[in-house]
Tab-separated table of C-alpha atoms and ligand atoms in Angstrom:
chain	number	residue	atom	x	y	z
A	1	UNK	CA	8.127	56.819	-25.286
A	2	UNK	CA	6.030	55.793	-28.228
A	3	UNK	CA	5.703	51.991	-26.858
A	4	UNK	CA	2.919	49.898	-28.547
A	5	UNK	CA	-0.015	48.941	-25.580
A	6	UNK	CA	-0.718	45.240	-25.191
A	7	UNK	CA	-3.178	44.189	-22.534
A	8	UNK	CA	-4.824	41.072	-21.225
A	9	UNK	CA	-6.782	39.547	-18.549
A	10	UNK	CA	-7.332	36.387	-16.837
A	11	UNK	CA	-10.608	35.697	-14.833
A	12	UNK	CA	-10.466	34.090	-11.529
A	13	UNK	CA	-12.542	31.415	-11.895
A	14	UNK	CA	-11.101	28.428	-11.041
A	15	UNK	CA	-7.623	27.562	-10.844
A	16	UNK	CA	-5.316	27.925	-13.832
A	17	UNK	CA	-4.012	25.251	-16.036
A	18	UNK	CA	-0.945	24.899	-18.233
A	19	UNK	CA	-3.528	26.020	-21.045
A	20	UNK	CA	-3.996	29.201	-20.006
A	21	UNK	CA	0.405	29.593	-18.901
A	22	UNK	CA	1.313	29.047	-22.441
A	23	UNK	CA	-1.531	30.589	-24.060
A	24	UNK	CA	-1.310	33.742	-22.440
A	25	UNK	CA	0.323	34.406	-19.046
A	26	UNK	CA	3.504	33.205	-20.451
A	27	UNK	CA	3.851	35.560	-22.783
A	28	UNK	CA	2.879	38.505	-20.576
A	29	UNK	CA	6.341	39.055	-18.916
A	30	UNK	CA	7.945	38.335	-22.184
A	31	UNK	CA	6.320	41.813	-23.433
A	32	UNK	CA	6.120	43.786	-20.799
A	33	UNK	CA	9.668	45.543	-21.573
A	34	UNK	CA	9.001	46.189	-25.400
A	35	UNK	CA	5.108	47.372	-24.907
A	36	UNK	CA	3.443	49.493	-22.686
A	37	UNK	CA	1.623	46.664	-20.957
A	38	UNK	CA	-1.673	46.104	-18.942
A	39	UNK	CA	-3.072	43.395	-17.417
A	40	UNK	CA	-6.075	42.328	-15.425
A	41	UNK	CA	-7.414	40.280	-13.657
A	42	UNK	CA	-11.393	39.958	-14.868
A	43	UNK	CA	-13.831	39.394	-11.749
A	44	UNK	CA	-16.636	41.009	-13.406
A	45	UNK	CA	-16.281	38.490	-15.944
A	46	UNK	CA	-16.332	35.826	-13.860
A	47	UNK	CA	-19.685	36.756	-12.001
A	48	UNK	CA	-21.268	35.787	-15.660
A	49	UNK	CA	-21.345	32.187	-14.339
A	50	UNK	CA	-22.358	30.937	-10.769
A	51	UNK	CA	-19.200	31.835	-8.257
A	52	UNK	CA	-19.258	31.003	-4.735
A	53	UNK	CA	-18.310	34.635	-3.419
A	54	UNK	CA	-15.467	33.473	-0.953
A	55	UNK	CA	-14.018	31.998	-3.631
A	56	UNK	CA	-13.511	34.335	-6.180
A	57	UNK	CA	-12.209	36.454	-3.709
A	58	UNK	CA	-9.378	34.084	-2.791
A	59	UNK	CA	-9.017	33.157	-6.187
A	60	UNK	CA	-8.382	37.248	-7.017
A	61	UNK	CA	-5.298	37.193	-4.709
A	62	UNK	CA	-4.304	33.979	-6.371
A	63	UNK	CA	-3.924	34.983	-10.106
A	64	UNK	CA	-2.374	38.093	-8.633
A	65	UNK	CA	0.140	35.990	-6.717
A	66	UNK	CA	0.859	34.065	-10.215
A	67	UNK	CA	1.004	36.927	-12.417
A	68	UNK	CA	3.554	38.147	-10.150
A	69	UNK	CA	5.167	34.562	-9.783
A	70	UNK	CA	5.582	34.563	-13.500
A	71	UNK	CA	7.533	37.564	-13.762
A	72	UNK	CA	5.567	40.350	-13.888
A	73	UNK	CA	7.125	43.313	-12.461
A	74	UNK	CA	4.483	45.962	-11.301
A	75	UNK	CA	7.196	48.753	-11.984
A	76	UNK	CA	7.097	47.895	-15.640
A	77	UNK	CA	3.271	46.919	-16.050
A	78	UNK	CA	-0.010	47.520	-14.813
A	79	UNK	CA	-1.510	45.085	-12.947
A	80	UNK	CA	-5.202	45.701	-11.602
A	81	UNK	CA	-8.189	43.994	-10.709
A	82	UNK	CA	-11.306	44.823	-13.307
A	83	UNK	CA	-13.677	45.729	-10.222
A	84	UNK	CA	-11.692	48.348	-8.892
A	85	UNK	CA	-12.094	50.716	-12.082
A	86	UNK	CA	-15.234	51.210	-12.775
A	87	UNK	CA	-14.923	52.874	-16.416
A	88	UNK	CA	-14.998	49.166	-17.666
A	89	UNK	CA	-18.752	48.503	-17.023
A	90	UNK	CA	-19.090	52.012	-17.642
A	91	UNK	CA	-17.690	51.573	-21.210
A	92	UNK	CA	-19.296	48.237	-21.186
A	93	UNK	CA	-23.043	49.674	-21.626
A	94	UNK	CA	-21.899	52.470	-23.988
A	95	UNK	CA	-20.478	49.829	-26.705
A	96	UNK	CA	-23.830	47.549	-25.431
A	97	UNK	CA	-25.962	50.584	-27.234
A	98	UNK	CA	-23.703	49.688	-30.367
A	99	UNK	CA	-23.595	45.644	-29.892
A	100	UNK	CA	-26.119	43.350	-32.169
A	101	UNK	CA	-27.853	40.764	-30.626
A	102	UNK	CA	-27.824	38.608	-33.650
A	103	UNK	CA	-23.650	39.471	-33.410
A	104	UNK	CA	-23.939	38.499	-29.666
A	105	UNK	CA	-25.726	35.659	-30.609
A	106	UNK	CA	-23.313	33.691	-32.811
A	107	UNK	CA	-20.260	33.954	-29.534
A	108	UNK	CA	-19.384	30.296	-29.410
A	109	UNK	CA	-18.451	30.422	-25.880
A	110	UNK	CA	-22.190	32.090	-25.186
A	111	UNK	CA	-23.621	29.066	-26.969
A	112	UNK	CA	-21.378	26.519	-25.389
A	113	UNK	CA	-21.954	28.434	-21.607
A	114	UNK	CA	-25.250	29.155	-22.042
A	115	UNK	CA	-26.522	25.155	-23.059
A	116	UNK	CA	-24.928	23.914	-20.155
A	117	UNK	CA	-27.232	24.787	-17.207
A	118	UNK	CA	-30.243	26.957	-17.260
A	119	UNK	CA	-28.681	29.017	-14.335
A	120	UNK	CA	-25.845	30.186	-16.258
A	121	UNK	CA	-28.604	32.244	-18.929
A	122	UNK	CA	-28.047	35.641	-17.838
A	123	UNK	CA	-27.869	38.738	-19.646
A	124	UNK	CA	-24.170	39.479	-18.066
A	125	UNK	CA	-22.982	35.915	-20.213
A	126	UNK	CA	-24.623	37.601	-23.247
A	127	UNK	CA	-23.046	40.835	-23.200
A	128	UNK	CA	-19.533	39.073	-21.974
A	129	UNK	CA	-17.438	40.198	-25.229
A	130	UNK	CA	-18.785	43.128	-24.590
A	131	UNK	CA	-17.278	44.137	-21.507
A	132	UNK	CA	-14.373	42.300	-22.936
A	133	UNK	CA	-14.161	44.709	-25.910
A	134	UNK	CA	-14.377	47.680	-23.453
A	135	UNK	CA	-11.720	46.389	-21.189
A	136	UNK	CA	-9.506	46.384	-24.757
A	137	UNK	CA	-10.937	49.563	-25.595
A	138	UNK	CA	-10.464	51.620	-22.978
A	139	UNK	CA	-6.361	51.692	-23.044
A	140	UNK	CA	-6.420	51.757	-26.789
A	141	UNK	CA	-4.466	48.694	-27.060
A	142	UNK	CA	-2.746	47.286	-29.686
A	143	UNK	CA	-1.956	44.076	-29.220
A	144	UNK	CA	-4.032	41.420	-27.023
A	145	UNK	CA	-2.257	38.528	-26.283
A	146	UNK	CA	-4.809	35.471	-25.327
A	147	UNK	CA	-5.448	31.953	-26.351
A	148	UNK	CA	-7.402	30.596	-29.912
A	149	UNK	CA	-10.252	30.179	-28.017
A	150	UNK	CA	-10.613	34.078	-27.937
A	151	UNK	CA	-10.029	35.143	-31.215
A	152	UNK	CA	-13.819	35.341	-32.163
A	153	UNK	CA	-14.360	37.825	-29.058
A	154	UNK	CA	-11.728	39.760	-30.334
A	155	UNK	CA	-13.222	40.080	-33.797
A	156	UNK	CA	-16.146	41.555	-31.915
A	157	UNK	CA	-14.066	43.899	-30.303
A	158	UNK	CA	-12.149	45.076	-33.580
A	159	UNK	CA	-15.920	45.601	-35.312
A	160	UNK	CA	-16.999	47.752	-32.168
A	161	UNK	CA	-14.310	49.988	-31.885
A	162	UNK	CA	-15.054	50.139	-35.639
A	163	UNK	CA	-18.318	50.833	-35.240
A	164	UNK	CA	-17.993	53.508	-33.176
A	165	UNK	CA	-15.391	55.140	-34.485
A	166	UNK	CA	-17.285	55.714	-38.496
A	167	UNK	CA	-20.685	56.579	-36.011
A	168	UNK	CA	-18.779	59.177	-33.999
A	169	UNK	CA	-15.415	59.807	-35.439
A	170	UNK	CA	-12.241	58.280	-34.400
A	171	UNK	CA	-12.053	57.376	-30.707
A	172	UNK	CA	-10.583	53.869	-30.605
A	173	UNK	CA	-7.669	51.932	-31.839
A	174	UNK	CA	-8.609	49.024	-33.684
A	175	UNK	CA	-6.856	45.807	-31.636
A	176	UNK	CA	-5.023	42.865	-33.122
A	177	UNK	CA	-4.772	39.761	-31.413
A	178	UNK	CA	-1.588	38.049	-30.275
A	179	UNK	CA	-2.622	34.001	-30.662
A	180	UNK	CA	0.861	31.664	-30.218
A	181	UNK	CA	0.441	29.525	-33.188
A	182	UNK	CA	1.682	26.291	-31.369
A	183	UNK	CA	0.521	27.063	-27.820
A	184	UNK	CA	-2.614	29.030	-28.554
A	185	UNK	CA	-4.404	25.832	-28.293
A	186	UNK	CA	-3.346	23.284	-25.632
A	187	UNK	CA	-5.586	20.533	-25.618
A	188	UNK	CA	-7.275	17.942	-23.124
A	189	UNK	CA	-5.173	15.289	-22.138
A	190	UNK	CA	-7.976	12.762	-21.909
A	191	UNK	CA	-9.338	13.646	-25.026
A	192	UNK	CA	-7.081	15.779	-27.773
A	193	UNK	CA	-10.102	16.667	-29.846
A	194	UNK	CA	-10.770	19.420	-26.668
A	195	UNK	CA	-8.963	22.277	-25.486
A	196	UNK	CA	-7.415	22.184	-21.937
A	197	UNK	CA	-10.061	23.550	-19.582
A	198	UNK	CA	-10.022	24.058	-16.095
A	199	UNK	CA	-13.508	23.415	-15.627
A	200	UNK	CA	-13.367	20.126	-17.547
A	201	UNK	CA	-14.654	17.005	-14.626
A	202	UNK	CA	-11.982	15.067	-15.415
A	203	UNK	CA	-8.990	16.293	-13.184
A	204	UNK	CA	-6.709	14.110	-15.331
A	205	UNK	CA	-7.608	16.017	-18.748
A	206	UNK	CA	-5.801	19.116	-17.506
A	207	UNK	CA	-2.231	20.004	-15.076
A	208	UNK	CA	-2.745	22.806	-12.964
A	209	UNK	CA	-0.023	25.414	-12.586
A	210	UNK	CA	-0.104	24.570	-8.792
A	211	UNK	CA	-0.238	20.530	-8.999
A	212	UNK	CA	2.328	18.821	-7.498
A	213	UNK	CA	5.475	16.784	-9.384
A	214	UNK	CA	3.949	13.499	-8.713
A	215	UNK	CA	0.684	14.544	-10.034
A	216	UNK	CA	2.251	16.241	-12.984
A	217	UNK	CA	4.204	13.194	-13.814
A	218	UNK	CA	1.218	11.189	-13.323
A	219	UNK	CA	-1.232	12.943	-15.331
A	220	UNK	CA	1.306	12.573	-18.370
A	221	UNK	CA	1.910	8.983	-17.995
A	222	UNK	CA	-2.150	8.432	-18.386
A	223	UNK	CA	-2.440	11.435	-21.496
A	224	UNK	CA	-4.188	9.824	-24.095
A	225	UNK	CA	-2.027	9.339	-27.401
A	226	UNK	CA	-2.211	6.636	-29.959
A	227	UNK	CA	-1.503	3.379	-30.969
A	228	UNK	CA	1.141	3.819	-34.080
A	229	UNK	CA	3.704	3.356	-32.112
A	230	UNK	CA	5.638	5.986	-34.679
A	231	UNK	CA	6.938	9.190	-32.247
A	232	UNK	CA	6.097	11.806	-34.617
A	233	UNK	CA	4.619	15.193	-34.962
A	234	UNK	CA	1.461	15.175	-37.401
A	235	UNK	CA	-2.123	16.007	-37.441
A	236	UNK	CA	-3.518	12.711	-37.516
A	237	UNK	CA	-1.771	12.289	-34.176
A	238	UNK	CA	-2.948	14.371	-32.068
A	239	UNK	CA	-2.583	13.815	-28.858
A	240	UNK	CA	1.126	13.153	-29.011
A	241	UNK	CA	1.419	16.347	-31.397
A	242	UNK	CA	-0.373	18.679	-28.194
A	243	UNK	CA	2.613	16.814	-25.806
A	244	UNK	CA	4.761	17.642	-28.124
A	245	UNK	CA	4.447	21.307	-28.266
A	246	UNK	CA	4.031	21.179	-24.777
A	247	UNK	CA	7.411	19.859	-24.890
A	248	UNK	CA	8.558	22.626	-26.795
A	249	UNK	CA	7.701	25.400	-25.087
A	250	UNK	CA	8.906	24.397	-21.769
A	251	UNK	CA	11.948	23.342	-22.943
A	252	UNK	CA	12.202	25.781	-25.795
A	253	UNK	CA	13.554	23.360	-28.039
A	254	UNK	CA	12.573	23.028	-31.759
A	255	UNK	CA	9.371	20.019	-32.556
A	256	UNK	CA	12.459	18.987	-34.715
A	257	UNK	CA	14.868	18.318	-32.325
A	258	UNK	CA	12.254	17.003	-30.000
A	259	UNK	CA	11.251	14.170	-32.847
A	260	UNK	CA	14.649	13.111	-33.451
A	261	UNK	CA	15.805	12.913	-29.752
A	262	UNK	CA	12.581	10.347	-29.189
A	263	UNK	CA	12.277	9.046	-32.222
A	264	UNK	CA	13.387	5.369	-31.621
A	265	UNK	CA	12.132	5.112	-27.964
A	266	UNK	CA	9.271	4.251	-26.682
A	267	UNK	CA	6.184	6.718	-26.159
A	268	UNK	CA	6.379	6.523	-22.330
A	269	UNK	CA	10.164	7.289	-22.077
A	270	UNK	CA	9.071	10.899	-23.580
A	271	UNK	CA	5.875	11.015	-21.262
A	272	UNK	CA	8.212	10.204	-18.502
A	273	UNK	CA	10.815	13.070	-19.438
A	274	UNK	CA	7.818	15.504	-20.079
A	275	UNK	CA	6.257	14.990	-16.527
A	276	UNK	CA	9.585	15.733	-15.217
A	277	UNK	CA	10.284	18.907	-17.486
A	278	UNK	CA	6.987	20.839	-16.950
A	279	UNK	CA	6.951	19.738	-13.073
A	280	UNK	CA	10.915	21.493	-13.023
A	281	UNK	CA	9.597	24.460	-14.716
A	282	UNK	CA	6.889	25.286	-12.761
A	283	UNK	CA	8.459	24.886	-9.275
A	284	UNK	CA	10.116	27.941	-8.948
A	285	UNK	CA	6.859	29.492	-10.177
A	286	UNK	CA	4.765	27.807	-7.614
A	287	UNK	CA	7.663	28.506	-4.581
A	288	UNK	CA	7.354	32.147	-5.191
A	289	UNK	CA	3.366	31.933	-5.604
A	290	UNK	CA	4.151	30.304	-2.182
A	291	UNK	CA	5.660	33.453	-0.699
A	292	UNK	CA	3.056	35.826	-2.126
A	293	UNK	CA	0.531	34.634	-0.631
A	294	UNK	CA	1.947	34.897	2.339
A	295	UNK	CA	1.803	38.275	2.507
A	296	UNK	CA	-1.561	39.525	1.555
A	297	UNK	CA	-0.435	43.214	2.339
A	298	UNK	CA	2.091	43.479	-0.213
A	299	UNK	CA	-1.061	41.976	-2.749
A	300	UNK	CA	-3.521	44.541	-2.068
A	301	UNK	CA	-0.617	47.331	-2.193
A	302	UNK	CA	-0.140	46.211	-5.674
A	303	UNK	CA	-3.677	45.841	-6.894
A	304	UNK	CA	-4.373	49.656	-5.303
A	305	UNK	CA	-1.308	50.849	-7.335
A	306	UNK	CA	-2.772	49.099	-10.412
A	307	UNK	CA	-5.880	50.292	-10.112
A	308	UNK	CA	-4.910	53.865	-9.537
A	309	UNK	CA	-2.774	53.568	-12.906
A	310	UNK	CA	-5.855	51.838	-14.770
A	311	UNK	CA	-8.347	54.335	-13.847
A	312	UNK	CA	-6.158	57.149	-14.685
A	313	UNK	CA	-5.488	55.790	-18.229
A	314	UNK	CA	-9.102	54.610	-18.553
A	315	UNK	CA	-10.848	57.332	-17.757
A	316	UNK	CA	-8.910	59.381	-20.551
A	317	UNK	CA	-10.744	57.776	-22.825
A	318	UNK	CA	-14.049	57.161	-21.119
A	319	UNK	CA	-14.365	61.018	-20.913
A	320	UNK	CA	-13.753	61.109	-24.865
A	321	UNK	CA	-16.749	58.692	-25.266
A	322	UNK	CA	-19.245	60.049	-22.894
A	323	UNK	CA	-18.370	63.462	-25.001
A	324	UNK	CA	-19.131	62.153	-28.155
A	325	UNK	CA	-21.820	59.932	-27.297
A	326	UNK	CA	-23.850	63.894	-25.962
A	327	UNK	CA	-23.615	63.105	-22.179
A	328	UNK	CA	-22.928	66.310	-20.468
A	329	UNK	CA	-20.041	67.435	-19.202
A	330	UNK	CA	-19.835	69.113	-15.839
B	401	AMP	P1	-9.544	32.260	-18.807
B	401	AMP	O1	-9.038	31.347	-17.767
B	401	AMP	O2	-10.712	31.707	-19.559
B	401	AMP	O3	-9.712	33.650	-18.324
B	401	AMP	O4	-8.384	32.305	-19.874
B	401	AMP	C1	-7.194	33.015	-19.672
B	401	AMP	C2	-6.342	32.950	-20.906
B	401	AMP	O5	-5.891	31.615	-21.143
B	401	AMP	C3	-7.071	33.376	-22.189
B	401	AMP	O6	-6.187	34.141	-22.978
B	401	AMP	C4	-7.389	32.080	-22.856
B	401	AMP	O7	-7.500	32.210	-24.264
B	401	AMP	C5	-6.173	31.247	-22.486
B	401	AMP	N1	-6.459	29.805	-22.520
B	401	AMP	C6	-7.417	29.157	-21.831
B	401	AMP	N2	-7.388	27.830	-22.088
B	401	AMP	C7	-6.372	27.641	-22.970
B	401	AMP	C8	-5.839	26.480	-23.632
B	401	AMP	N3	-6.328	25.270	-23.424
B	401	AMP	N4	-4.797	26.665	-24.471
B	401	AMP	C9	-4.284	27.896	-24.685
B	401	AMP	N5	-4.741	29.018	-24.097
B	401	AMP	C10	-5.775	28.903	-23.252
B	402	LIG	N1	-12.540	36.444	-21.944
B	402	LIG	C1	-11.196	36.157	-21.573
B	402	LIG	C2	-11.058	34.677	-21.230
B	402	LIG	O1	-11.962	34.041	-20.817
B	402	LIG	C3	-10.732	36.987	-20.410
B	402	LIG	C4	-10.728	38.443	-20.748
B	402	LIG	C5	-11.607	39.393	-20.312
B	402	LIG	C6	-9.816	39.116	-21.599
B	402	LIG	N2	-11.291	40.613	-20.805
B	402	LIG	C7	-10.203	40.486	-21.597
B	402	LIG	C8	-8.722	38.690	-22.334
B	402	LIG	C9	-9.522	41.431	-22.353
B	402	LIG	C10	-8.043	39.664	-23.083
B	402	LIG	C11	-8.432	41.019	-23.100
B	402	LIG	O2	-10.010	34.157	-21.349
């Protein structure tokens, strides 16, 4: 009964890589018998950025379908669409009467977003951890399991529930975050010094969830890695260190084991192997993301039975907040 909370959220913004699989959605099914877990899937945090409407619709019902695909079980977790309840922007401008702009300021996604086109400067972008934090907030999570490149947004949230709680007395439970050490961080295949990002030009810097085995294999073969010729797992080779662990955790075999088996061969005998491995894992995956889809019924019966769930549970605490904060209560 007294389970720990963990909850995430993926946006649908373009379509997912094997960055954001072992980073985050990975682990979600992995904790979703030990924790009381929630997870989301973030549209209002994809309008920060320019969306083409249709597409972030279809693109809801797709990170639905791979949740889902992945092994989440909607009878053990919540699974909801951030739109639907309405206590997250709600929340949202509550902790924004609490949020420093100088704080907001110093987000390194904001600064990397926001210097990239004029037409992504919008207050929404700035206040982005923001709603993040109050997405956290509102289920008074523990645990938030996400990639490295959130761990600064997550500070923010920890320091806002803070906040709030020594201004108005304890409301919020502070959140830790849940970063994989070796797969928090999967990085660009073109160029290792980057994290793997979806919206990256270069289709062959990234593998999609969805690509197909011959692209998978393909996109391997041309990663970028080095010229030592010596198979090994260091720092100063990095691109061959990020296939590495990307070895690892689809085959969940030890970096140890991994070195030894390919020690004496050549690089692309491993590259070859790897195509093969990640293309193998993710084809069940993408066969039942097939079915899904199918059947965009059963889709919206889950996200109305998630988002029943998630505005239940938020809504116990928004009603806290609005209390303490001296809105009335009718
Ligand atoms: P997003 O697609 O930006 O909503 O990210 C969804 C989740 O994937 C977040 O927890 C990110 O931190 C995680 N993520 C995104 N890119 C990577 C990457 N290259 N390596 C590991 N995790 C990632
Ligand atoms: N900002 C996260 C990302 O881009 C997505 C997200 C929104 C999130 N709200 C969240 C992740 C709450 C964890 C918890 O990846």
């Amino acid at each position: 009964m007294n389970k720990k909370t963990v909850f995430s959220g993926v946006q649908p913004s373009g379509n997912l890589t094997i960055g954001n699989y072992l980073g985050a959605i990975k682990n979600f099914s992995r904790l979703q018998d030990e924790y009381n877990s929630i997870y989301s899937i973030v549209d209002m945090h994809s309008i920060t950025v320019p969306q083409v409407p249709s597409e972030l619709r279809k693109r809801t019902y797709e990170v639905l379908a791979l949740y889902l695909a992945t092994g989440l079980d909607p009878e053990k977790s919540t699974i909801f669409v951030q739109s639907h309840v309405s206590a997250h922007a709600e929340l949202c401008w509550v902790l924004n009467s609490i949020s420093y702009m100088g704080q907001l300021n110093r987000m390194t996604q904001y600064k990397d977003k926001s210097s990239k086109s004029e037409e992504n400067l919008n207050a929404a972008l700035f206040t982005y951890p923001v709603l993040m934090a109050a997405d956290i907030l509102l289920y008074q999570t523990d645990f938030v399991p996400v990639g490295e490149d959130q761990r600064q947004h997550l500070e923010l949230a920890r320091d806002l529930a803070i906040r709030f709680n020594s201004k108005y007395s304890d409301t919020f439970k502070v959140p830790d975050n849940l970063i994989q050490k070796e797969t928090g961080k999967i990085y660009n295949l073109k160029n290792p010094e980057l994290k793997m990002s979806k919206s990256d030009p270069d289709a062959n810097s990234y593998i999609l969830m969805l690509d197909d085995k011959d692209t998978i294999v393909r996109k391997v073969k041309r990663a970028v890695t080095d010229s030592l010729a010596n198979f090994n797992y260091s720092k100063e080779q990095k691109g061959l260190q990020n296939l590495i662990n990307i070895y690892s955790a689809f085959s969940g075999e030890d970096v140890k084991n991994i070195v030894n088996k390919y020690r004496n061969e050549n690089y692309s005998v491993f590259k070859e192997d790897l195509g093969i491995l990640i293309a193998e894992a993710l084809k069940p995956i993408q066969n039942e993301y097939d079915k899904l889809m199918s059947d965009k019924g059963y889709l919206e019966s889950i996200m109305k039975e998630g988002a029943e769930k998630a505005r239940y549970l938020s809504y116990k605490t928004l009603r806290k907040v609005y209390k303490k904060v001296g809105f009335v209560q009718i």
